[in-house]
Amino acid sequence: MIQIRELVSTDIDDVYRLEKQIFQSDAWSKQNLTADSEASHTNYLVITEDEKVVGYAGLSSPPGSFQADINTIAIAESHRRQGLARQLVERMIQLATRHGAENLFLDVRADNPGAIKLYQGFEFEHIDTRKNYYQPAGVDALVMRKEIYQPLVMGIETSCDETGVGIVRGNRLISNALNSSMEIHARFGGVVPEVAARAHLEALKPTIDSALSEAGIEIADLNAISVTNGPGLSGALMVGIGAAKAIAVAQDKPIYAVNHLVGHVGADILERGSLQTPSIALLVSGGHTSLLLVRDLLDDVELLGETIDDAAGEAFDKVARVLGLPYPGGPEIDKVAINGNPYAIWFPRGLSLPKDMAEHKYDFSFSGLKTAVARYVEKAEEAGEEVQVSDVAASFREAVVDVLVTKAVKACAEYGVPRLILGGGVTANARLRELAKQKCDEAGIELRIPKFSLCTDNGAMIASLGAQLVMAGREPSSLGFGSESTMEVSKVQSL
Amino acid sequence: MILAIDTTAGTTAAVIENQQVLGFSEFDDRFGHAENIGSAIQQALQRAQVTAAGITSVAISRGPASYTGLRVGMAAGVAFATARSISLHAVVALDAVATAYPSENSWLVISDAKRGEFFACSYSGVDDSGLAIRSSELEVLKPEQLEQYSNLTKVDLNCDAKLVGLYAEKAIAAGVELHDATALYLRSPDVTPSTKKRVTG
C-alpha cells in the first residue's frame, strides 16, 4: 500500500540510499539531509510502499520570509510514472500555502523535461536559469516560481470595549483599525457591558471604513470574514456577529467564527510569519488571565489555568481606585510604581502556596490581593499614617507580575516548551515585560511579545486566525452560530 | 429594491419594491437574533429571487426595543449597506407600526419595554404620503401612565421588516430623511459611577 507521511528520523538511512541512487554526484550528504529534515522551518514527507521508502520531498519555509522552496523531490526509479511526484508536489504546495508563502520556488535540471512539464502543470513559471549549475555534467538549473494567492481576510472583534476591524493577507498584516470605548467606561471604574455594546454599534461603520481605506481594498476583494463569537460580553459580541454575517451574505463570502483567546495567540503570526509550536501563551487583560498550552493553533489548544476570580487587569483597576488613581489602573500604577520599592510591603501571591498548588497549579487569583491592598491602606489611614502610594503600587504590581511570570515559566518547564507568548492589554505593563524577559532568559525560554497594537484586543488577530483556517483548507462556519460568552479555548472555531 | 431588517421582536428580513413584499423571512426566537440574522437576510433575498447585488438600499428598524436584539439587526443593516456601498435608512419601529395600522381617530402605538413598562408614541393622522403623523414624543410609560391615553385606540402589534421596508420606501419617495441611524434606547445604561468601598469594618 502506498502512503504519504512525515519523515521520521528512522527514515534517514532509506532516504539517503535513494538520494545517492537518484542524484549520484549531486546527492546531498547524509549529514546535510539529516540537518535539513530536522530544522524547524522545514517539512519533509516520504512516500512508502508497505513501509519501504520509495520517494520523498522537502520544503523549506523560513518564518516571516513569505516564501518557500521545494528543496528536493525524488521518486525511486521503480515507482515513477504512477503520479507519485504529482502527489508530493501537491502536498508541498499545500504546506507552503499553510505556512503563508506567497511564492514557492524550486530548481530543476534543464535536461529533465518530464519534471519541468510536471511543475508547469502546477503553474510554476521558469523565471531564471543558472548556467552550468549541475556539475560535473555542466547542466543548467531552471529556477521556477509559483505564485501562491494567500487569502485576504477581514476580522471583526467586539468582545469587550474595543471595536476592532483588521485585514490580513495570509500571514501578512494589512490594516488594523480600532475604536475604543475605554474613556466612557472610565467614570464607572470598569467596563460596563451595556455601555460597551452601545459604543460598538456606533463605532462599527467608521472602524470598517478605516480598515478598508488603510488597506486600500474594497470589501468585494475579501476572500473571507472572521469574527469573534466568544469568550466575551454577550451583548458586545452580538454586534460584531450581526455585522460579520451581513457582510458575508452581502458579498457572498465564507464566514469563520473564532475564539477570542486563540486569536490573541494568532497575533504572533503577523509578526513572526508563523506560529512555532508548542508554545505556552499567557493572556492577561482586564477580562482574562489565562495560561494556554498551544500544541497546534487550529487543533490543539489546552487551558492550563485561568483566574478563579478577578482578571489581572481588573485587579489593577480596583487597586488604582483604592489608591485614588484614575481608570484604567494598569498604566497609572505603572507610573507611580517607578518610584516605589517593590519589596516595601509583602502582599500575598495568590494560589502559590503548596496547598493551593495541588489543585490550582496554573490558576490565578487576584481578589485576595486586592483586598489585602485595601486593608493595608485603610489601616494606615486609620492609624493616621501617610500611605506611600508609590511603595504600595510597586509592591502590589510585583505581587501580580511575580505570580504571572512564575506560573508561566513553570508551565514551560513542566511541559518542555521553550517559548512563551504574551498577549492582552496587561502586556503593556513595564514590570511584567521586564520580569518575563529576565525569567525567560534565565530558563532559556524564548519570549515573544507582539507589538502593543496586536497585544490588546484588535481585529487583525481575529483576521489572522480566520486566515489560518482558510489556509489550512478548513470549512467555513455555518450562518447559524451565536455568541458564547464563556467559550472554552479548546474550541478554536464554531462551525 | 430595499432590504429591510427588523430585530425589535423576533428576527425578520424583507425585500420590498413598489410597496410589494417580494420576499420575507421570520425567526420568532426572542433570544436568537445573533444566530438567525444571517439566515433571515439570506432567505429574504432567496425568496425574492434577488441577489445581494440587486439591493439598492437598506432600511433598518432603530427601535425603541429590547437593546441586545435591536443592535444585532442594526449592526447587520449598517454592515450590509457598507459592504454594498448603498444607502442606509433608519426607521422608528413605532412609526412603521403606526403607518401600517392607522386608525380613524388618534391612536397610540405601544410595545414592550421590559421592567413592566412600555415604549409608546401617539399619532394623530396620516400625511399625504401615507405616513403616520406623531402627536407625542417617543416615551417610556409605566402601566398607570398609559391611562392618560385611554381615549386613544391602542395598537400593540410587533414591528417587522415588512413594515419597516414599506415605511422606508414611502418616506424615501416623499423625500423624508431617515439618516439618523442611532439606536433608540430611550433609557440610559443601568449603571452608576463607582464609589470606593471599604473592606475593613
CSV table of C-alpha atoms in Angstrom, one decimal, chain A residues 405 409 418 420 433-447:
chain,number,residue,atom,x,y,z
A,405,VAL,CA,5.6,35.0,35.3
A,409,VAL,CA,7.7,29.8,33.3
A,418,PRO,CA,10.9,26.5,25.0
A,420,LEU,CA,6.3,31.8,25.9
A,433,ARG,CA,7.8,42.7,30.4
A,434,GLU,CA,10.9,43.1,32.4
A,435,LEU,CA,10.4,40.2,34.8
A,436,ALA,CA,9.2,37.9,32.0
A,437,LYS,CA,12.4,38.8,30.0
A,438,GLN,CA,14.6,38.1,33.0
A,439,LYS,CA,13.0,34.8,34.0
A,440,CYS,CA,12.8,33.5,30.4
A,441,ASP,CA,16.4,34.4,29.8
A,442,GLU,CA,17.4,32.5,32.9
A,443,ALA,CA,15.4,29.5,31.9
A,444,GLY,CA,16.4,29.5,28.3
A,445,ILE,CA,12.9,30.3,27.1
A,446,GLU,CA,12.2,32.4,24.0
A,447,LEU,CA,9.9,35.2,24.9
